[in-house]
Amino acid sequence: MKSTLKMIGLFILIGFSFFYTDKVIEVIREEDKVMIELTSIEDTYRIEAVDATIIGNTIIPGLNGKVINIDDSYNKMKHLGIFDKNLLIYNDIVPNVSITNNKDKFIIKGNNNKQMVSITFILDNDKYLSDINKILTAKQVKANYFVTYSYLINNSTKIKDINHEFYSYGDNGLYSNDNLLFSNNLLTRIKNNNAIYCLAKNMESSILDICSKNNLYTITPSIIGSTNPYNTIKDKLTSGSIILLSMNKETINELSTIIDYIKGKGLKIDTLSNLLNENLNN
């Protein structure tokens, strides 16, 4: 009996020792100059998340916020023995309303705060592909191609070598479970981007329905430049614009000027994956 009581007492003593040691370490850490500096700037460096904007059946992406990860930042700085704001480690703050859980809405543009736009094309033949890609390369611009099912299955090797983002355009804009499954599996395998977007030029509910059921986003361009593309973009351009250009002679003649005009407005031209994600620093 005595030995049992001794063992119980020993375990209590050990447990108390661990508890006491943890408390001592915690107090020492809280009084550490690095920790004091971290806690003093925690609120200053906090950026709240911005909710996505939903109007009817449309959505504009929000933005993640960020907050200092105190423990990881402290451990990193304490290991080096200095406080340095460049060593801060952050955690994301996810918006309460996000595109990730609203795939049953048409994405009509990117978030204004990104100061970014995206240029897209529908690819169903080779006629102007080489000319457009030469201009994009010369201007150091990344674009997006929505490729038809028939073009994709006959030109997968060519698509693999084109350094832009590719997404499915189904059977010339008509999506089915089969062509989405095949197209997206192939595109994801041969390209660096995930094939997560469908294109609905006119907010067709049937496209939204089938794409959302396949866990895909559906975008609707905010600017369609099928004729007089430069003037159309000049009249309608805003930060976040998703621009759909036709692959024709008029686009080739005006594409360089369009790119210069967009950049002249202080807007970056980037891929859909960067424009539409809710990361703060894209």
PDB file of N, CA and C in Angstrom, residues 80-136:
ATOM      1  N   LEU A  80      17.652  32.786 -34.485  1.00  0.00           N
ATOM      2  CA  LEU A  80      18.700  33.666 -35.021  1.00  0.00           C
ATOM      3  C   LEU A  80      19.133  34.727 -34.014  1.00  0.00           C
ATOM      4  N   GLY A  81      18.346  34.874 -32.951  1.00  0.00           N
ATOM      5  CA  GLY A  81      18.712  35.822 -31.902  1.00  0.00           C
ATOM      6  C   GLY A  81      18.394  37.262 -32.207  1.00  0.00           C
ATOM      7  N   ILE A  82      17.497  37.518 -33.164  1.00  0.00           N
ATOM      8  CA  ILE A  82      17.174  38.898 -33.543  1.00  0.00           C
ATOM      9  C   ILE A  82      15.677  39.041 -33.830  1.00  0.00           C
ATOM     10  N   PHE A  83      15.184  40.287 -33.700  1.00  0.00           N
ATOM     11  CA  PHE A  83      13.850  40.603 -34.187  1.00  0.00           C
ATOM     12  C   PHE A  83      14.001  41.255 -35.559  1.00  0.00           C
ATOM     13  N   ASP A  84      13.341  40.676 -36.572  1.00  0.00           N
ATOM     14  CA  ASP A  84      13.451  41.181 -37.945  1.00  0.00           C
ATOM     15  C   ASP A  84      12.087  41.020 -38.620  1.00  0.00           C
ATOM     16  N   LYS A  85      11.485  42.151 -39.026  1.00  0.00           N
ATOM     17  CA  LYS A  85      10.167  42.104 -39.647  1.00  0.00           C
ATOM     18  C   LYS A  85      10.168  41.282 -40.934  1.00  0.00           C
ATOM     19  N   ASN A  86      11.317  41.162 -41.567  1.00  0.00           N
ATOM     20  CA  ASN A  86      11.409  40.361 -42.792  1.00  0.00           C
ATOM     21  C   ASN A  86      11.257  38.860 -42.524  1.00  0.00           C
ATOM     22  N   LEU A  87      11.357  38.470 -41.265  1.00  0.00           N
ATOM     23  CA  LEU A  87      11.246  37.058 -40.908  1.00  0.00           C
ATOM     24  C   LEU A  87       9.844  36.687 -40.415  1.00  0.00           C
ATOM     25  N   LEU A  88       8.920  37.633 -40.488  1.00  0.00           N
ATOM     26  CA  LEU A  88       7.564  37.356 -40.016  1.00  0.00           C
ATOM     27  C   LEU A  88       6.921  36.241 -40.839  1.00  0.00           C
ATOM     28  N   ILE A  89       6.221  35.368 -40.170  1.00  0.00           N
ATOM     29  CA  ILE A  89       5.454  34.286 -40.819  1.00  0.00           C
ATOM     30  C   ILE A  89       3.975  34.555 -40.580  1.00  0.00           C
ATOM     31  N   TYR A  90       3.189  34.426 -41.657  1.00  0.00           N
ATOM     32  CA  TYR A  90       1.769  34.773 -41.582  1.00  0.00           C
ATOM     33  C   TYR A  90       0.879  33.549 -41.781  1.00  0.00           C
ATOM     34  N   ASN A  91      -0.307  33.622 -41.236  1.00  0.00           N
ATOM     35  CA  ASN A  91      -1.389  32.710 -41.565  1.00  0.00           C
ATOM     36  C   ASN A  91      -2.455  33.462 -42.352  1.00  0.00           C
ATOM     37  N   ASP A  92      -3.104  32.765 -43.278  1.00  0.00           N
ATOM     38  CA  ASP A  92      -4.188  33.378 -44.039  1.00  0.00           C
ATOM     39  C   ASP A  92      -5.452  33.475 -43.189  1.00  0.00           C
ATOM     40  N   ILE A  93      -6.216  34.535 -43.447  1.00  0.00           N
ATOM     41  CA  ILE A  93      -7.571  34.652 -42.913  1.00  0.00           C
ATOM     42  C   ILE A  93      -8.509  34.493 -44.111  1.00  0.00           C
ATOM     43  N   VAL A  94      -9.286  33.443 -44.126  1.00  0.00           N
ATOM     44  CA  VAL A  94     -10.142  33.122 -45.271  1.00  0.00           C
ATOM     45  C   VAL A  94     -11.440  33.937 -45.187  1.00  0.00           C
ATOM     46  N   PRO A  95     -11.901  34.501 -46.315  1.00  0.00           N
ATOM     47  CA  PRO A  95     -13.172  35.251 -46.288  1.00  0.00           C
ATOM     48  C   PRO A  95     -14.338  34.370 -45.869  1.00  0.00           C
ATOM     49  N   ASN A  96     -15.304  34.982 -45.204  1.00  0.00           N
ATOM     50  CA  ASN A  96     -16.529  34.248 -44.850  1.00  0.00           C
ATOM     51  C   ASN A  96     -17.332  33.895 -46.097  1.00  0.00           C
ATOM     52  N   VAL A  97     -17.315  34.809 -47.083  1.00  0.00           N
ATOM     53  CA  VAL A  97     -17.980  34.570 -48.370  1.00  0.00           C
ATOM     54  C   VAL A  97     -16.888  34.468 -49.422  1.00  0.00           C
ATOM     55  N   SER A  98     -16.778  33.318 -50.071  1.00  0.00           N
ATOM     56  CA  SER A  98     -15.663  33.046 -50.987  1.00  0.00           C
ATOM     57  C   SER A  98     -16.174  32.371 -52.255  1.00  0.00           C
ATOM     58  N   ILE A  99     -15.413  32.513 -53.344  1.00  0.00           N
ATOM     59  CA  ILE A  99     -15.783  31.808 -54.571  1.00  0.00           C
ATOM     60  C   ILE A  99     -15.680  30.300 -54.390  1.00  0.00           C
ATOM     61  N   THR A 100     -14.870  29.856 -53.437  1.00  0.00           N
ATOM     62  CA  THR A 100     -14.656  28.410 -53.289  1.00  0.00           C
ATOM     63  C   THR A 100     -15.928  27.666 -52.886  1.00  0.00           C
ATOM     64  N   ASN A 101     -16.831  28.341 -52.192  1.00  0.00           N
ATOM     65  CA  ASN A 101     -18.083  27.677 -51.822  1.00  0.00           C
ATOM     66  C   ASN A 101     -19.294  28.314 -52.509  1.00  0.00           C
ATOM     67  N   ASN A 102     -19.032  28.964 -53.653  1.00  0.00           N
ATOM     68  CA  ASN A 102     -20.111  29.562 -54.445  1.00  0.00           C
ATOM     69  C   ASN A 102     -19.899  29.279 -55.935  1.00  0.00           C
ATOM     70  N   LYS A 103     -19.672  28.026 -56.255  1.00  0.00           N
ATOM     71  CA  LYS A 103     -19.429  27.659 -57.645  1.00  0.00           C
ATOM     72  C   LYS A 103     -20.706  27.650 -58.489  1.00  0.00           C
ATOM     73  N   ASP A 104     -21.817  27.930 -57.856  1.00  0.00           N
ATOM     74  CA  ASP A 104     -23.074  28.032 -58.595  1.00  0.00           C
ATOM     75  C   ASP A 104     -23.361  29.475 -59.025  1.00  0.00           C
ATOM     76  N   LYS A 105     -22.308  30.305 -59.060  1.00  0.00           N
ATOM     77  CA  LYS A 105     -22.415  31.696 -59.497  1.00  0.00           C
ATOM     78  C   LYS A 105     -21.447  31.942 -60.655  1.00  0.00           C
ATOM     79  N   PHE A 106     -21.806  32.850 -61.557  1.00  0.00           N
ATOM     80  CA  PHE A 106     -20.921  33.254 -62.642  1.00  0.00           C
ATOM     81  C   PHE A 106     -19.871  34.235 -62.108  1.00  0.00           C
ATOM     82  N   ILE A 107     -18.594  33.931 -62.330  1.00  0.00           N
ATOM     83  CA  ILE A 107     -17.526  34.881 -61.977  1.00  0.00           C
ATOM     84  C   ILE A 107     -17.430  35.901 -63.107  1.00  0.00           C
ATOM     85  N   ILE A 108     -17.684  37.180 -62.803  1.00  0.00           N
ATOM     86  CA  ILE A 108     -17.760  38.191 -63.858  1.00  0.00           C
ATOM     87  C   ILE A 108     -16.507  39.067 -63.938  1.00  0.00           C
ATOM     88  N   LYS A 109     -15.632  38.999 -62.948  1.00  0.00           N
ATOM     89  CA  LYS A 109     -14.365  39.746 -62.991  1.00  0.00           C
ATOM     90  C   LYS A 109     -13.525  39.354 -61.790  1.00  0.00           C
ATOM     91  N   GLY A 110     -12.288  39.845 -61.775  1.00  0.00           N
ATOM     92  CA  GLY A 110     -11.432  39.643 -60.622  1.00  0.00           C
ATOM     93  C   GLY A 110     -11.608  40.761 -59.620  1.00  0.00           C
ATOM     94  N   ASN A 111     -11.000  40.610 -58.449  1.00  0.00           N
ATOM     95  CA  ASN A 111     -11.096  41.624 -57.408  1.00  0.00           C
ATOM     96  C   ASN A 111     -10.384  42.915 -57.842  1.00  0.00           C
ATOM     97  N   ASN A 112     -11.057  44.045 -57.673  1.00  0.00           N
ATOM     98  CA  ASN A 112     -10.502  45.335 -58.095  1.00  0.00           C
ATOM     99  C   ASN A 112      -9.146  45.637 -57.478  1.00  0.00           C
ATOM    100  N   ASN A 113      -8.954  45.202 -56.234  1.00  0.00           N
ATOM    101  CA  ASN A 113      -7.744  45.566 -55.500  1.00  0.00           C
ATOM    102  C   ASN A 113      -6.478  44.940 -56.066  1.00  0.00           C
ATOM    103  N   LYS A 114      -6.627  43.955 -56.921  1.00  0.00           N
ATOM    104  CA  LYS A 114      -5.440  43.316 -57.490  1.00  0.00           C
ATOM    105  C   LYS A 114      -4.797  44.138 -58.609  1.00  0.00           C
ATOM    106  N   GLN A 115      -5.516  45.111 -59.153  1.00  0.00           N
ATOM    107  CA  GLN A 115      -4.995  45.920 -60.263  1.00  0.00           C
ATOM    108  C   GLN A 115      -4.468  45.010 -61.378  1.00  0.00           C
ATOM    109  N   MET A 116      -5.328  44.131 -61.814  1.00  0.00           N
ATOM    110  CA  MET A 116      -4.950  43.081 -62.746  1.00  0.00           C
ATOM    111  C   MET A 116      -6.117  42.791 -63.681  1.00  0.00           C
ATOM    112  N   VAL A 117      -5.819  42.391 -64.920  1.00  0.00           N
ATOM    113  CA  VAL A 117      -6.847  41.923 -65.857  1.00  0.00           C
ATOM    114  C   VAL A 117      -6.347  40.640 -66.510  1.00  0.00           C
ATOM    115  N   SER A 118      -7.234  39.981 -67.253  1.00  0.00           N
ATOM    116  CA  SER A 118      -6.845  38.748 -67.939  1.00  0.00           C
ATOM    117  C   SER A 118      -7.414  38.746 -69.349  1.00  0.00           C
ATOM    118  N   ILE A 119      -6.606  38.278 -70.294  1.00  0.00           N
ATOM    119  CA  ILE A 119      -7.011  38.183 -71.701  1.00  0.00           C
ATOM    120  C   ILE A 119      -7.240  36.724 -72.051  1.00  0.00           C
ATOM    121  N   THR A 120      -8.379  36.433 -72.665  1.00  0.00           N
ATOM    122  CA  THR A 120      -8.727  35.063 -73.028  1.00  0.00           C
ATOM    123  C   THR A 120      -9.065  34.957 -74.509  1.00  0.00           C
ATOM    124  N   PHE A 121      -8.885  33.757 -75.033  1.00  0.00           N
ATOM    125  CA  PHE A 121      -9.232  33.441 -76.424  1.00  0.00           C
ATOM    126  C   PHE A 121      -9.955  32.103 -76.457  1.00  0.00           C
ATOM    127  N   ILE A 122     -10.789  31.908 -77.470  1.00  0.00           N
ATOM    128  CA  ILE A 122     -11.372  30.596 -77.755  1.00  0.00           C
ATOM    129  C   ILE A 122     -10.580  29.978 -78.894  1.00  0.00           C
ATOM    130  N   LEU A 123     -10.045  28.794 -78.650  1.00  0.00           N
ATOM    131  CA  LEU A 123      -9.181  28.129 -79.630  1.00  0.00           C
ATOM    132  C   LEU A 123      -9.900  26.941 -80.252  1.00  0.00           C
ATOM    133  N   ASP A 124     -10.199  27.060 -81.557  1.00  0.00           N
ATOM    134  CA  ASP A 124     -10.816  25.941 -82.277  1.00  0.00           C
ATOM    135  C   ASP A 124     -10.151  25.648 -83.613  1.00  0.00           C
ATOM    136  N   ASN A 125      -9.127  26.480 -83.977  1.00  0.00           N
ATOM    137  CA  ASN A 125      -8.353  26.221 -85.190  1.00  0.00           C
ATOM    138  C   ASN A 125      -7.028  26.942 -85.105  1.00  0.00           C
ATOM    139  N   ASP A 126      -6.146  26.648 -86.067  1.00  0.00           N
ATOM    140  CA  ASP A 126      -4.775  27.161 -86.026  1.00  0.00           C
ATOM    141  C   ASP A 126      -4.574  28.484 -86.766  1.00  0.00           C
ATOM    142  N   LYS A 127      -5.589  29.007 -87.405  1.00  0.00           N
ATOM    143  CA  LYS A 127      -5.390  30.069 -88.390  1.00  0.00           C
ATOM    144  C   LYS A 127      -4.586  31.249 -87.851  1.00  0.00           C
ATOM    145  N   TYR A 128      -4.910  31.723 -86.679  1.00  0.00           N
ATOM    146  CA  TYR A 128      -4.221  32.919 -86.159  1.00  0.00           C
ATOM    147  C   TYR A 128      -3.417  32.623 -84.889  1.00  0.00           C
ATOM    148  N   LEU A 129      -3.327  31.367 -84.522  1.00  0.00           N
ATOM    149  CA  LEU A 129      -2.690  31.005 -83.256  1.00  0.00           C
ATOM    150  C   LEU A 129      -1.238  31.445 -83.187  1.00  0.00           C
ATOM    151  N   SER A 130      -0.479  31.175 -84.218  1.00  0.00           N
ATOM    152  CA  SER A 130       0.944  31.507 -84.221  1.00  0.00           C
ATOM    153  C   SER A 130       1.160  33.014 -84.130  1.00  0.00           C
ATOM    154  N   ASP A 131       0.378  33.792 -84.879  1.00  0.00           N
ATOM    155  CA  ASP A 131       0.534  35.254 -84.869  1.00  0.00           C
ATOM    156  C   ASP A 131       0.216  35.828 -83.492  1.00  0.00           C
ATOM    157  N   ILE A 132      -0.845  35.342 -82.872  1.00  0.00           N
ATOM    158  CA  ILE A 132      -1.223  35.844 -81.543  1.00  0.00           C
ATOM    159  C   ILE A 132      -0.155  35.493 -80.515  1.00  0.00           C
ATOM    160  N   ASN A 133       0.350  34.271 -80.573  1.00  0.00           N
ATOM    161  CA  ASN A 133       1.366  33.871 -79.607  1.00  0.00           C
ATOM    162  C   ASN A 133       2.666  34.652 -79.774  1.00  0.00           C
ATOM    163  N   LYS A 134       2.996  35.018 -81.000  1.00  0.00           N
ATOM    164  CA  LYS A 134       4.202  35.828 -81.233  1.00  0.00           C
ATOM    165  C   LYS A 134       4.065  37.195 -80.567  1.00  0.00           C
ATOM    166  N   ILE A 135       2.887  37.787 -80.678  1.00  0.00           N
ATOM    167  CA  ILE A 135       2.658  39.096 -80.050  1.00  0.00           C
ATOM    168  C   ILE A 135       2.699  38.976 -78.533  1.00  0.00           C
ATOM    169  N   LEU A 136       2.046  37.970 -77.994  1.00  0.00           N
ATOM    170  CA  LEU A 136       2.046  37.773 -76.547  1.00  0.00           C
ATOM    171  C   LEU A 136       3.458  37.556 -76.010  1.00  0.00           C
TER     172      LEU A 136
END
